[in-house]
N, CA, C and O atoms as a Maestro MAE file, in Angstrom:
{
 s_m_m2io_version
 :::
 2.0.0
}

f_m_ct {
 s_m_title
 :::
 protein
 m_atom[268] {
  # First column is atom index #
  i_m_mmod_type
  r_m_x_coord
  r_m_y_coord
  r_m_z_coord
  i_m_residue_number
  s_m_chain_name
  s_m_pdb_residue_name
  s_m_pdb_atom_name
  i_m_atomic_number
  :::
  1 25 61.862 11.753 69.827 1 A "MET " " N  " 7
  2 3 60.457 12.100 69.704 1 A "MET " " CA " 6
  3 2 60.335 13.553 69.289 1 A "MET " " C  " 6
  4 15 61.237 14.365 69.494 1 A "MET " " O  " 8
  5 25 59.184 13.853 68.696 2 A "TYR " " N  " 7
  6 3 58.926 15.195 68.197 2 A "TYR " " CA " 6
  7 2 57.437 15.443 68.365 2 A "TYR " " C  " 6
  8 15 56.638 14.520 68.208 2 A "TYR " " O  " 8
  9 25 57.056 16.653 68.675 3 A "GLY " " N  " 7
  10 3 55.643 16.915 68.896 3 A "GLY " " CA " 6
  11 2 55.213 18.292 68.476 3 A "GLY " " C  " 6
  12 15 56.016 19.129 68.066 3 A "GLY " " O  " 8
  13 25 53.930 18.502 68.591 4 A "THR " " N  " 7
  14 3 53.345 19.796 68.282 4 A "THR " " CA " 6
  15 2 52.193 20.056 69.242 4 A "THR " " C  " 6
  16 15 51.544 19.130 69.729 4 A "THR " " O  " 8
  17 25 51.957 21.321 69.498 5 A "ILE " " N  " 7
  18 3 50.826 21.755 70.322 5 A "ILE " " CA " 6
  19 2 49.925 22.575 69.417 5 A "ILE " " C  " 6
  20 15 50.403 23.425 68.666 5 A "ILE " " O  " 8
  21 25 48.619 22.324 69.484 6 A "PHE " " N  " 7
  22 3 47.708 23.016 68.575 6 A "PHE " " CA " 6
  23 2 46.413 23.394 69.277 6 A "PHE " " C  " 6
  24 15 46.080 22.865 70.338 6 A "PHE " " O  " 8
  25 25 45.704 24.307 68.667 7 A "ASN " " N  " 7
  26 3 44.431 24.803 69.177 7 A "ASN " " CA " 6
  27 2 43.328 24.379 68.213 7 A "ASN " " C  " 6
  28 15 43.468 24.540 67.001 7 A "ASN " " O  " 8
  29 25 42.251 23.847 68.733 8 A "LEU " " N  " 7
  30 3 41.088 23.494 67.919 8 A "LEU " " CA " 6
  31 2 39.911 24.344 68.359 8 A "LEU " " C  " 6
  32 15 39.533 24.334 69.531 8 A "LEU " " O  " 8
  33 25 39.341 25.070 67.431 9 A "ASN " " N  " 7
  34 3 38.143 25.845 67.707 9 A "ASN " " CA " 6
  35 2 36.959 24.980 67.297 9 A "ASN " " C  " 6
  36 15 36.707 24.784 66.108 9 A "ASN " " O  " 8
  37 25 36.240 24.468 68.277 10 A "VAL " " N  " 7
  38 3 35.160 23.521 68.036 10 A "VAL " " CA " 6
  39 2 33.830 24.265 67.952 10 A "VAL " " C  " 6
  40 15 33.508 25.095 68.802 10 A "VAL " " O  " 8
  41 25 33.065 23.949 66.908 11 A "LYS " " N  " 7
  42 3 31.740 24.554 66.770 11 A "LYS " " CA " 6
  43 2 30.858 24.089 67.924 11 A "LYS " " C  " 6
  44 15 30.925 22.929 68.328 11 A "LYS " " O  " 8
  45 25 30.036 24.982 68.452 12 A "PRO " " N  " 7
  46 3 29.142 24.602 69.554 12 A "PRO " " CA " 6
  47 2 28.316 23.363 69.198 12 A "PRO " " C  " 6
  48 15 27.757 23.265 68.105 12 A "PRO " " O  " 8
  49 25 28.253 22.438 70.127 13 A "GLY " " N  " 7
  50 3 27.473 21.224 69.940 13 A "GLY " " CA " 6
  51 2 28.198 20.109 69.196 13 A "GLY " " C  " 6
  52 15 27.621 19.041 68.990 13 A "GLY " " O  " 8
  53 25 29.447 20.327 68.788 14 A "HIS " " N  " 7
  54 3 30.171 19.329 68.003 14 A "HIS " " CA " 6
  55 2 31.369 18.722 68.729 14 A "HIS " " C  " 6
  56 15 32.117 17.946 68.134 14 A "HIS " " O  " 8
  57 25 31.562 19.058 69.989 15 A "GLU " " N  " 7
  58 3 32.728 18.557 70.717 15 A "GLU " " CA " 6
  59 2 32.732 17.032 70.800 15 A "GLU " " C  " 6
  60 15 33.765 16.413 70.548 15 A "GLU " " O  " 8
  61 25 31.619 16.421 71.141 16 A "GLN " " N  " 7
  62 3 31.565 14.963 71.263 16 A "GLN " " CA " 6
  63 2 31.821 14.291 69.919 16 A "GLN " " C  " 6
  64 15 32.513 13.274 69.864 16 A "GLN " " O  " 8
  65 25 31.270 14.843 68.828 17 A "ASP " " N  " 7
  66 3 31.516 14.295 67.492 17 A "ASP " " CA " 6
  67 2 33.009 14.310 67.168 17 A "ASP " " C  " 6
  68 15 33.544 13.335 66.640 17 A "ASP " " O  " 8
  69 25 33.674 15.413 67.483 18 A "LEU " " N  " 7
  70 3 35.108 15.531 67.232 18 A "LEU " " CA " 6
  71 2 35.889 14.499 68.042 18 A "LEU " " C  " 6
  72 15 36.785 13.842 67.513 18 A "LEU " " O  " 8
  73 25 35.552 14.359 69.313 19 A "LEU " " N  " 7
  74 3 36.253 13.395 70.170 19 A "LEU " " CA " 6
  75 2 36.085 11.965 69.655 19 A "LEU " " C  " 6
  76 15 37.041 11.189 69.659 19 A "LEU " " O  " 8
  77 25 34.887 11.617 69.215 20 A "GLU " " N  " 7
  78 3 34.643 10.274 68.685 20 A "GLU " " CA " 6
  79 2 35.410 10.048 67.390 20 A "GLU " " C  " 6
  80 15 35.946 8.962 67.169 20 A "GLU " " O  " 8
  81 25 35.467 11.065 66.529 21 A "LEU " " N  " 7
  82 3 36.208 10.963 65.277 21 A "LEU " " CA " 6
  83 2 37.697 10.766 65.535 21 A "LEU " " C  " 6
  84 15 38.332 9.909 64.921 21 A "LEU " " O  " 8
  85 25 38.243 11.552 66.434 22 A "MET " " N  " 7
  86 3 39.683 11.499 66.696 22 A "MET " " CA " 6
  87 2 40.095 10.287 67.516 22 A "MET " " C  " 6
  88 15 41.267 9.910 67.506 22 A "MET " " O  " 8
  89 25 39.165 9.674 68.218 23 A "ASP " " N  " 7
  90 3 39.487 8.547 69.092 23 A "ASP " " CA " 6
  91 2 40.085 7.371 68.327 23 A "ASP " " C  " 6
  92 15 40.929 6.653 68.864 23 A "ASP " " O  " 8
  93 25 39.665 7.164 67.094 24 A "GLY " " N  " 7
  94 3 40.159 6.026 66.323 24 A "GLY " " CA " 6
  95 2 41.332 6.346 65.418 24 A "GLY " " C  " 6
  96 15 41.719 5.506 64.606 24 A "GLY " " O  " 8
  97 25 41.909 7.528 65.530 25 A "ILE " " N  " 7
  98 3 42.972 7.951 64.618 25 A "ILE " " CA " 6
  99 2 44.337 7.865 65.297 25 A "ILE " " C  " 6
  100 15 44.559 8.459 66.353 25 A "ILE " " O  " 8
  101 25 45.238 7.122 64.678 26 A "THR " " N  " 7
  102 3 46.650 7.144 65.066 26 A "THR " " CA " 6
  103 2 47.443 7.248 63.773 26 A "THR " " C  " 6
  104 15 47.577 6.259 63.051 26 A "THR " " O  " 8
  105 25 47.969 8.426 63.469 27 A "PRO " " N  " 7
  106 3 48.698 8.588 62.212 27 A "PRO " " CA " 6
  107 2 49.996 7.787 62.210 27 A "PRO " " C  " 6
  108 15 50.540 7.464 63.266 27 A "PRO " " O  " 8
  109 25 50.482 7.472 61.017 28 A "LYS " " N  " 7
  110 3 51.746 6.749 60.886 28 A "LYS " " CA " 6
  111 2 52.839 7.522 61.617 28 A "LYS " " C  " 6
  112 15 53.007 8.723 61.402 28 A "LYS " " O  " 8
  113 25 53.569 6.842 62.466 29 A "GLY " " N  " 7
  114 3 54.631 7.482 63.235 29 A "GLY " " CA " 6
  115 2 54.147 8.156 64.502 29 A "GLY " " C  " 6
  116 15 54.946 8.698 65.265 29 A "GLY " " O  " 8
  117 25 52.834 8.125 64.733 30 A "GLY " " N  " 7
  118 3 52.274 8.746 65.930 30 A "GLY " " CA " 6
  119 2 52.518 7.899 67.168 30 A "GLY " " C  " 6
  120 15 52.381 6.677 67.127 30 A "GLY " " O  " 8
  121 25 52.877 8.542 68.258 31 A "VAL " " N  " 7
  122 3 53.109 7.854 69.529 31 A "VAL " " CA " 6
  123 2 51.917 8.061 70.459 31 A "VAL " " C  " 6
  124 15 51.442 7.115 71.088 31 A "VAL " " O  " 8
  125 25 51.440 9.296 70.541 32 A "ALA " " N  " 7
  126 3 50.311 9.619 71.426 32 A "ALA " " CA " 6
  127 2 49.752 10.978 71.043 32 A "ALA " " C  " 6
  128 15 50.423 11.778 70.390 32 A "ALA " " O  " 8
  129 25 48.521 11.230 71.455 33 A "TRP " " N  " 7
  130 3 47.945 12.565 71.332 33 A "TRP " " CA " 6
  131 2 46.988 12.775 72.491 33 A "TRP " " C  " 6
  132 15 46.427 11.831 73.048 33 A "TRP " " O  " 8
  133 25 46.822 14.040 72.833 34 A "PHE " " N  " 7
  134 3 45.972 14.420 73.960 34 A "PHE " " CA " 6
  135 2 45.151 15.636 73.567 34 A "PHE " " C  " 6
  136 15 45.633 16.511 72.849 34 A "PHE " " O  " 8
  137 25 43.917 15.691 74.036 35 A "LEU " " N  " 7
  138 3 43.081 16.884 73.902 35 A "LEU " " CA " 6
  139 2 42.692 17.326 75.299 35 A "LEU " " C  " 6
  140 15 42.284 16.517 76.133 35 A "LEU " " O  " 8
  141 25 42.823 18.616 75.541 36 A "MET " " N  " 7
  142 3 42.508 19.168 76.857 36 A "MET " " CA " 6
  143 2 41.530 20.321 76.701 36 A "MET " " C  " 6
  144 15 41.614 21.098 75.749 36 A "MET " " O  " 8
  145 25 40.610 20.424 77.636 37 A "LYS " " N  " 7
  146 3 39.620 21.500 77.626 37 A "LYS " " CA " 6
  147 2 39.970 22.478 78.744 37 A "LYS " " C  " 6
  148 15 39.942 22.116 79.920 37 A "LYS " " O  " 8
  149 25 40.298 23.717 78.377 38 A "PRO " " N  " 7
  150 3 40.599 24.719 79.408 38 A "PRO " " CA " 6
  151 2 39.391 24.958 80.319 38 A "PRO " " C  " 6
  152 15 38.256 24.660 79.950 38 A "PRO " " O  " 8
  153 25 39.646 25.493 81.496 39 A "ASP " " N  " 7
  154 3 38.576 25.757 82.456 39 A "ASP " " CA " 6
  155 2 37.674 26.915 82.060 39 A "ASP " " C  " 6
  156 15 36.557 27.020 82.566 39 A "ASP " " O  " 8
  157 25 38.135 27.792 81.161 40 A "ASP " " N  " 7
  158 3 37.275 28.917 80.779 40 A "ASP " " CA " 6
  159 2 36.127 28.416 79.892 40 A "ASP " " C  " 6
  160 15 36.072 27.234 79.553 40 A "ASP " " O  " 8
  161 25 35.233 29.301 79.528 41 A "ASP " " N  " 7
  162 3 34.008 28.907 78.832 41 A "ASP " " CA " 6
  163 2 34.109 28.885 77.312 41 A "ASP " " C  " 6
  164 15 33.092 28.681 76.651 41 A "ASP " " O  " 8
  165 25 35.286 29.086 76.729 42 A "ASN " " N  " 7
  166 3 35.330 29.076 75.267 42 A "ASN " " CA " 6
  167 2 35.246 27.644 74.744 42 A "ASN " " C  " 6
  168 15 35.378 26.686 75.506 42 A "ASN " " O  " 8
  169 25 35.028 27.511 73.447 43 A "ALA " " N  " 7
  170 3 34.830 26.197 72.845 43 A "ALA " " CA " 6
  171 2 36.130 25.560 72.374 43 A "ALA " " C  " 6
  172 15 36.108 24.470 71.803 43 A "ALA " " O  " 8
  173 25 37.252 26.216 72.601 44 A "ASP " " N  " 7
  174 3 38.527 25.701 72.111 44 A "ASP " " CA " 6
  175 2 39.006 24.493 72.910 44 A "ASP " " C  " 6
  176 15 38.743 24.368 74.106 44 A "ASP " " O  " 8
  177 25 39.710 23.617 72.218 45 A "LEU " " N  " 7
  178 3 40.425 22.520 72.851 45 A "LEU " " CA " 6
  179 2 41.902 22.709 72.537 45 A "LEU " " C  " 6
  180 15 42.254 23.200 71.465 45 A "LEU " " O  " 8
  181 25 42.751 22.328 73.455 46 A "ILE " " N  " 7
  182 3 44.189 22.377 73.247 46 A "ILE " " CA " 6
  183 2 44.651 20.944 72.987 46 A "ILE " " C  " 6
  184 15 44.338 20.037 73.758 46 A "ILE " " O  " 8
  185 25 45.388 20.747 71.909 47 A "GLY " " N  " 7
  186 3 45.860 19.417 71.550 47 A "GLY " " CA " 6
  187 2 47.369 19.315 71.604 47 A "GLY " " C  " 6
  188 15 48.084 20.292 71.384 47 A "GLY " " O  " 8
  189 25 47.838 18.120 71.898 48 A "VAL " " N  " 7
  190 3 49.263 17.803 71.859 48 A "VAL " " CA " 6
  191 2 49.392 16.497 71.078 48 A "VAL " " C  " 6
  192 15 48.744 15.502 71.404 48 A "VAL " " O  " 8
  193 25 50.230 16.509 70.048 49 A "ALA " " N  " 7
  194 3 50.491 15.306 69.261 49 A "ALA " " CA " 6
  195 2 51.975 14.972 69.370 49 A "ALA " " C  " 6
  196 15 52.825 15.852 69.237 49 A "ALA " " O  " 8
  197 25 52.283 13.700 69.610 50 A "VAL " " N  " 7
  198 3 53.664 13.254 69.767 50 A "VAL " " CA " 6
  199 2 53.964 12.231 68.671 50 A "VAL " " C  " 6
  200 15 53.203 11.286 68.459 50 A "VAL " " O  " 8
  201 25 55.081 12.436 67.983 51 A "PHE " " N  " 7
  202 3 55.502 11.553 66.897 51 A "PHE " " CA " 6
  203 2 56.865 10.957 67.205 51 A "PHE " " C  " 6
  204 15 57.621 11.498 68.011 51 A "PHE " " O  " 8
  205 25 57.176 9.837 66.557 52 A "GLU " " N  " 7
  206 3 58.441 9.156 66.806 52 A "GLU " " CA " 6
  207 2 59.640 9.922 66.269 52 A "GLU " " C  " 6
  208 15 60.767 9.693 66.708 52 A "GLU " " O  " 8
  209 25 59.408 10.835 65.319 53 A "SER " " N  " 7
  210 3 60.517 11.602 64.744 53 A "SER " " CA " 6
  211 2 59.982 12.874 64.090 53 A "SER " " C  " 6
  212 15 58.784 13.002 63.839 53 A "SER " " O  " 8
  213 25 60.878 13.797 63.823 54 A "LYS " " N  " 7
  214 3 60.501 15.017 63.111 54 A "LYS " " CA " 6
  215 2 59.985 14.666 61.719 54 A "LYS " " C  " 6
  216 15 59.036 15.283 61.233 54 A "LYS " " O  " 8
  217 25 60.601 13.684 61.081 55 A "GLU " " N  " 7
  218 3 60.182 13.272 59.739 55 A "GLU " " CA " 6
  219 2 58.749 12.738 59.746 55 A "GLU " " C  " 6
  220 15 57.974 13.037 58.838 55 A "GLU " " O  " 8
  221 25 58.394 11.952 60.763 56 A "ALA " " N  " 7
  222 3 57.027 11.433 60.874 56 A "ALA " " CA " 6
  223 2 56.038 12.573 61.084 56 A "ALA " " C  " 6
  224 15 54.941 12.561 60.526 56 A "ALA " " O  " 8
  225 25 56.424 13.548 61.883 57 A "HIS " " N  " 7
  226 3 55.568 14.708 62.118 57 A "HIS " " CA " 6
  227 2 55.341 15.483 60.824 57 A "HIS " " C  " 6
  228 15 54.206 15.836 60.505 57 A "HIS " " O  " 8
  229 25 56.406 15.748 60.081 58 A "ILE " " N  " 7
  230 3 56.290 16.504 58.828 58 A "ILE " " CA " 6
  231 2 55.464 15.730 57.805 58 A "ILE " " C  " 6
  232 15 54.641 16.318 57.103 58 A "ILE " " O  " 8
  233 25 55.675 14.418 57.712 59 A "ALA " " N  " 7
  234 3 54.887 13.603 56.789 59 A "ALA " " CA " 6
  235 2 53.408 13.672 57.140 59 A "ALA " " C  " 6
  236 15 52.565 13.768 56.248 59 A "ALA " " O  " 8
  237 25 53.083 13.623 58.422 60 A "ASN " " N  " 7
  238 3 51.686 13.731 58.838 60 A "ASN " " CA " 6
  239 2 51.122 15.110 58.517 60 A "ASN " " C  " 6
  240 15 50.002 15.223 58.019 60 A "ASN " " O  " 8
  241 25 51.883 16.147 58.795 61 A "ALA " " N  " 7
  242 3 51.416 17.514 58.532 61 A "ALA " " CA " 6
  243 2 51.179 17.752 57.048 61 A "ALA " " C  " 6
  244 15 50.317 18.550 56.681 61 A "ALA " " O  " 8
  245 25 51.928 17.074 56.195 62 A "ASN " " N  " 7
  246 3 51.789 17.250 54.749 62 A "ASN " " CA " 6
  247 2 50.812 16.278 54.111 62 A "ASN " " C  " 6
  248 15 50.573 16.355 52.905 62 A "ASN " " O  " 8
  249 25 50.243 15.367 54.886 63 A "SER " " N  " 7
  250 3 49.312 14.388 54.320 63 A "SER " " CA " 6
  251 2 47.970 15.050 54.023 63 A "SER " " C  " 6
  252 15 47.576 15.990 54.713 63 A "SER " " O  " 8
  253 25 47.266 14.565 53.001 64 A "PRO " " N  " 7
  254 3 45.951 15.136 52.666 64 A "PRO " " CA " 6
  255 2 44.952 15.061 53.821 64 A "PRO " " C  " 6
  256 15 44.093 15.934 53.944 64 A "PRO " " O  " 8
  257 25 45.047 14.039 54.668 65 A "LYS " " N  " 7
  258 3 44.116 13.896 55.794 65 A "LYS " " CA " 6
  259 2 44.296 14.991 56.836 65 A "LYS " " C  " 6
  260 15 43.366 15.301 57.580 65 A "LYS " " O  " 8
  261 25 45.488 15.578 56.894 66 A "ALA " " N  " 7
  262 3 45.766 16.606 57.903 66 A "ALA " " CA " 6
  263 2 45.319 17.989 57.455 66 A "ALA " " C  " 6
  264 15 45.366 18.937 58.240 66 A "ALA " " O  " 8
  265 25 44.895 18.116 56.234 67 A "LYS " " N  " 7
  266 3 44.535 19.447 55.714 67 A "LYS " " CA " 6
  267 2 43.054 19.667 55.701 67 A "LYS " " C  " 6
  268 15 42.592 20.733 55.294 67 A "LYS " " O  " 8
  :::
 }
 m_bond[267] {
  # First column is bond index #
  i_m_from
  i_m_to
  i_m_order
  :::
  1 1 2 1
  2 2 3 1
  3 3 4 2
  4 3 5 1
  5 5 6 1
  6 6 7 1
  7 7 8 2
  8 7 9 1
  9 9 10 1
  10 10 11 1
  11 11 12 2
  12 11 13 1
  13 13 14 1
  14 14 15 1
  15 15 16 2
  16 15 17 1
  17 17 18 1
  18 18 19 1
  19 19 20 2
  20 19 21 1
  21 21 22 1
  22 22 23 1
  23 23 24 2
  24 23 25 1
  25 25 26 1
  26 26 27 1
  27 27 28 2
  28 27 29 1
  29 29 30 1
  30 30 31 1
  31 31 32 2
  32 31 33 1
  33 33 34 1
  34 34 35 1
  35 35 36 2
  36 35 37 1
  37 37 38 1
  38 38 39 1
  39 39 40 2
  40 39 41 1
  41 41 42 1
  42 42 43 1
  43 43 44 2
  44 43 45 1
  45 45 46 1
  46 46 47 1
  47 47 48 2
  48 47 49 1
  49 49 50 1
  50 50 51 1
  51 51 52 2
  52 51 53 1
  53 53 54 1
  54 54 55 1
  55 55 56 2
  56 55 57 1
  57 57 58 1
  58 58 59 1
  59 59 60 2
  60 59 61 1
  61 61 62 1
  62 62 63 1
  63 63 64 2
  64 63 65 1
  65 65 66 1
  66 66 67 1
  67 67 68 2
  68 67 69 1
  69 69 70 1
  70 70 71 1
  71 71 72 2
  72 71 73 1
  73 73 74 1
  74 74 75 1
  75 75 76 2
  76 75 77 1
  77 77 78 1
  78 78 79 1
  79 79 80 2
  80 79 81 1
  81 81 82 1
  82 82 83 1
  83 83 84 2
  84 83 85 1
  85 85 86 1
  86 86 87 1
  87 87 88 2
  88 87 89 1
  89 89 90 1
  90 90 91 1
  91 91 92 2
  92 91 93 1
  93 93 94 1
  94 94 95 1
  95 95 96 2
  96 95 97 1
  97 97 98 1
  98 98 99 1
  99 99 100 2
  100 99 101 1
  101 101 102 1
  102 102 103 1
  103 103 104 2
  104 103 105 1
  105 105 106 1
  106 106 107 1
  107 107 108 2
  108 107 109 1
  109 109 110 1
  110 110 111 1
  111 111 112 2
  112 111 113 1
  113 113 114 1
  114 114 115 1
  115 115 116 2
  116 115 117 1
  117 117 118 1
  118 118 119 1
  119 119 120 2
  120 119 121 1
  121 121 122 1
  122 122 123 1
  123 123 124 2
  124 123 125 1
  125 125 126 1
  126 126 127 1
  127 127 128 2
  128 127 129 1
  129 129 130 1
  130 130 131 1
  131 131 132 2
  132 131 133 1
  133 133 134 1
  134 134 135 1
  135 135 136 2
  136 135 137 1
  137 137 138 1
  138 138 139 1
  139 139 140 2
  140 139 141 1
  141 141 142 1
  142 142 143 1
  143 143 144 2
  144 143 145 1
  145 145 146 1
  146 146 147 1
  147 147 148 2
  148 147 149 1
  149 149 150 1
  150 150 151 1
  151 151 152 2
  152 151 153 1
  153 153 154 1
  154 154 155 1
  155 155 156 2
  156 155 157 1
  157 157 158 1
  158 158 159 1
  159 159 160 2
  160 159 161 1
  161 161 162 1
  162 162 163 1
  163 163 164 2
  164 163 165 1
  165 165 166 1
  166 166 167 1
  167 167 168 2
  168 167 169 1
  169 169 170 1
  170 170 171 1
  171 171 172 2
  172 171 173 1
  173 173 174 1
  174 174 175 1
  175 175 176 2
  176 175 177 1
  177 177 178 1
  178 178 179 1
  179 179 180 2
  180 179 181 1
  181 181 182 1
  182 182 183 1
  183 183 184 2
  184 183 185 1
  185 185 186 1
  186 186 187 1
  187 187 188 2
  188 187 189 1
  189 189 190 1
  190 190 191 1
  191 191 192 2
  192 191 193 1
  193 193 194 1
  194 194 195 1
  195 195 196 2
  196 195 197 1
  197 197 198 1
  198 198 199 1
  199 199 200 2
  200 199 201 1
  201 201 202 1
  202 202 203 1
  203 203 204 2
  204 203 205 1
  205 205 206 1
  206 206 207 1
  207 207 208 2
  208 207 209 1
  209 209 210 1
  210 210 211 1
  211 211 212 2
  212 211 213 1
  213 213 214 1
  214 214 215 1
  215 215 216 2
  216 215 217 1
  217 217 218 1
  218 218 219 1
  219 219 220 2
  220 219 221 1
  221 221 222 1
  222 222 223 1
  223 223 224 2
  224 223 225 1
  225 225 226 1
  226 226 227 1
  227 227 228 2
  228 227 229 1
  229 229 230 1
  230 230 231 1
  231 231 232 2
  232 231 233 1
  233 233 234 1
  234 234 235 1
  235 235 236 2
  236 235 237 1
  237 237 238 1
  238 238 239 1
  239 239 240 2
  240 239 241 1
  241 241 242 1
  242 242 243 1
  243 243 244 2
  244 243 245 1
  245 245 246 1
  246 246 247 1
  247 247 248 2
  248 247 249 1
  249 249 250 1
  250 250 251 1
  251 251 252 2
  252 251 253 1
  253 253 254 1
  254 254 255 1
  255 255 256 2
  256 255 257 1
  257 257 258 1
  258 258 259 1
  259 259 260 2
  260 259 261 1
  261 261 262 1
  262 262 263 1
  263 263 264 2
  264 263 265 1
  265 265 266 1
  266 266 267 1
  267 267 268 2
  :::
 }
}
């Protein structure tokens, strides 16, 4: 398995829209993903994406949908 940790800066009022959009997405080679909201008051979310292999992760990162 291979994964990445990322930060999402969410525009105020758009958090629910983002969650609904991402809820139906499982990229090819994806095993799981998680979004976490820190306890502080900023709008950022912390994400973790897990892939079946480094190659699957790189393919996803290079796909047009990921940009």
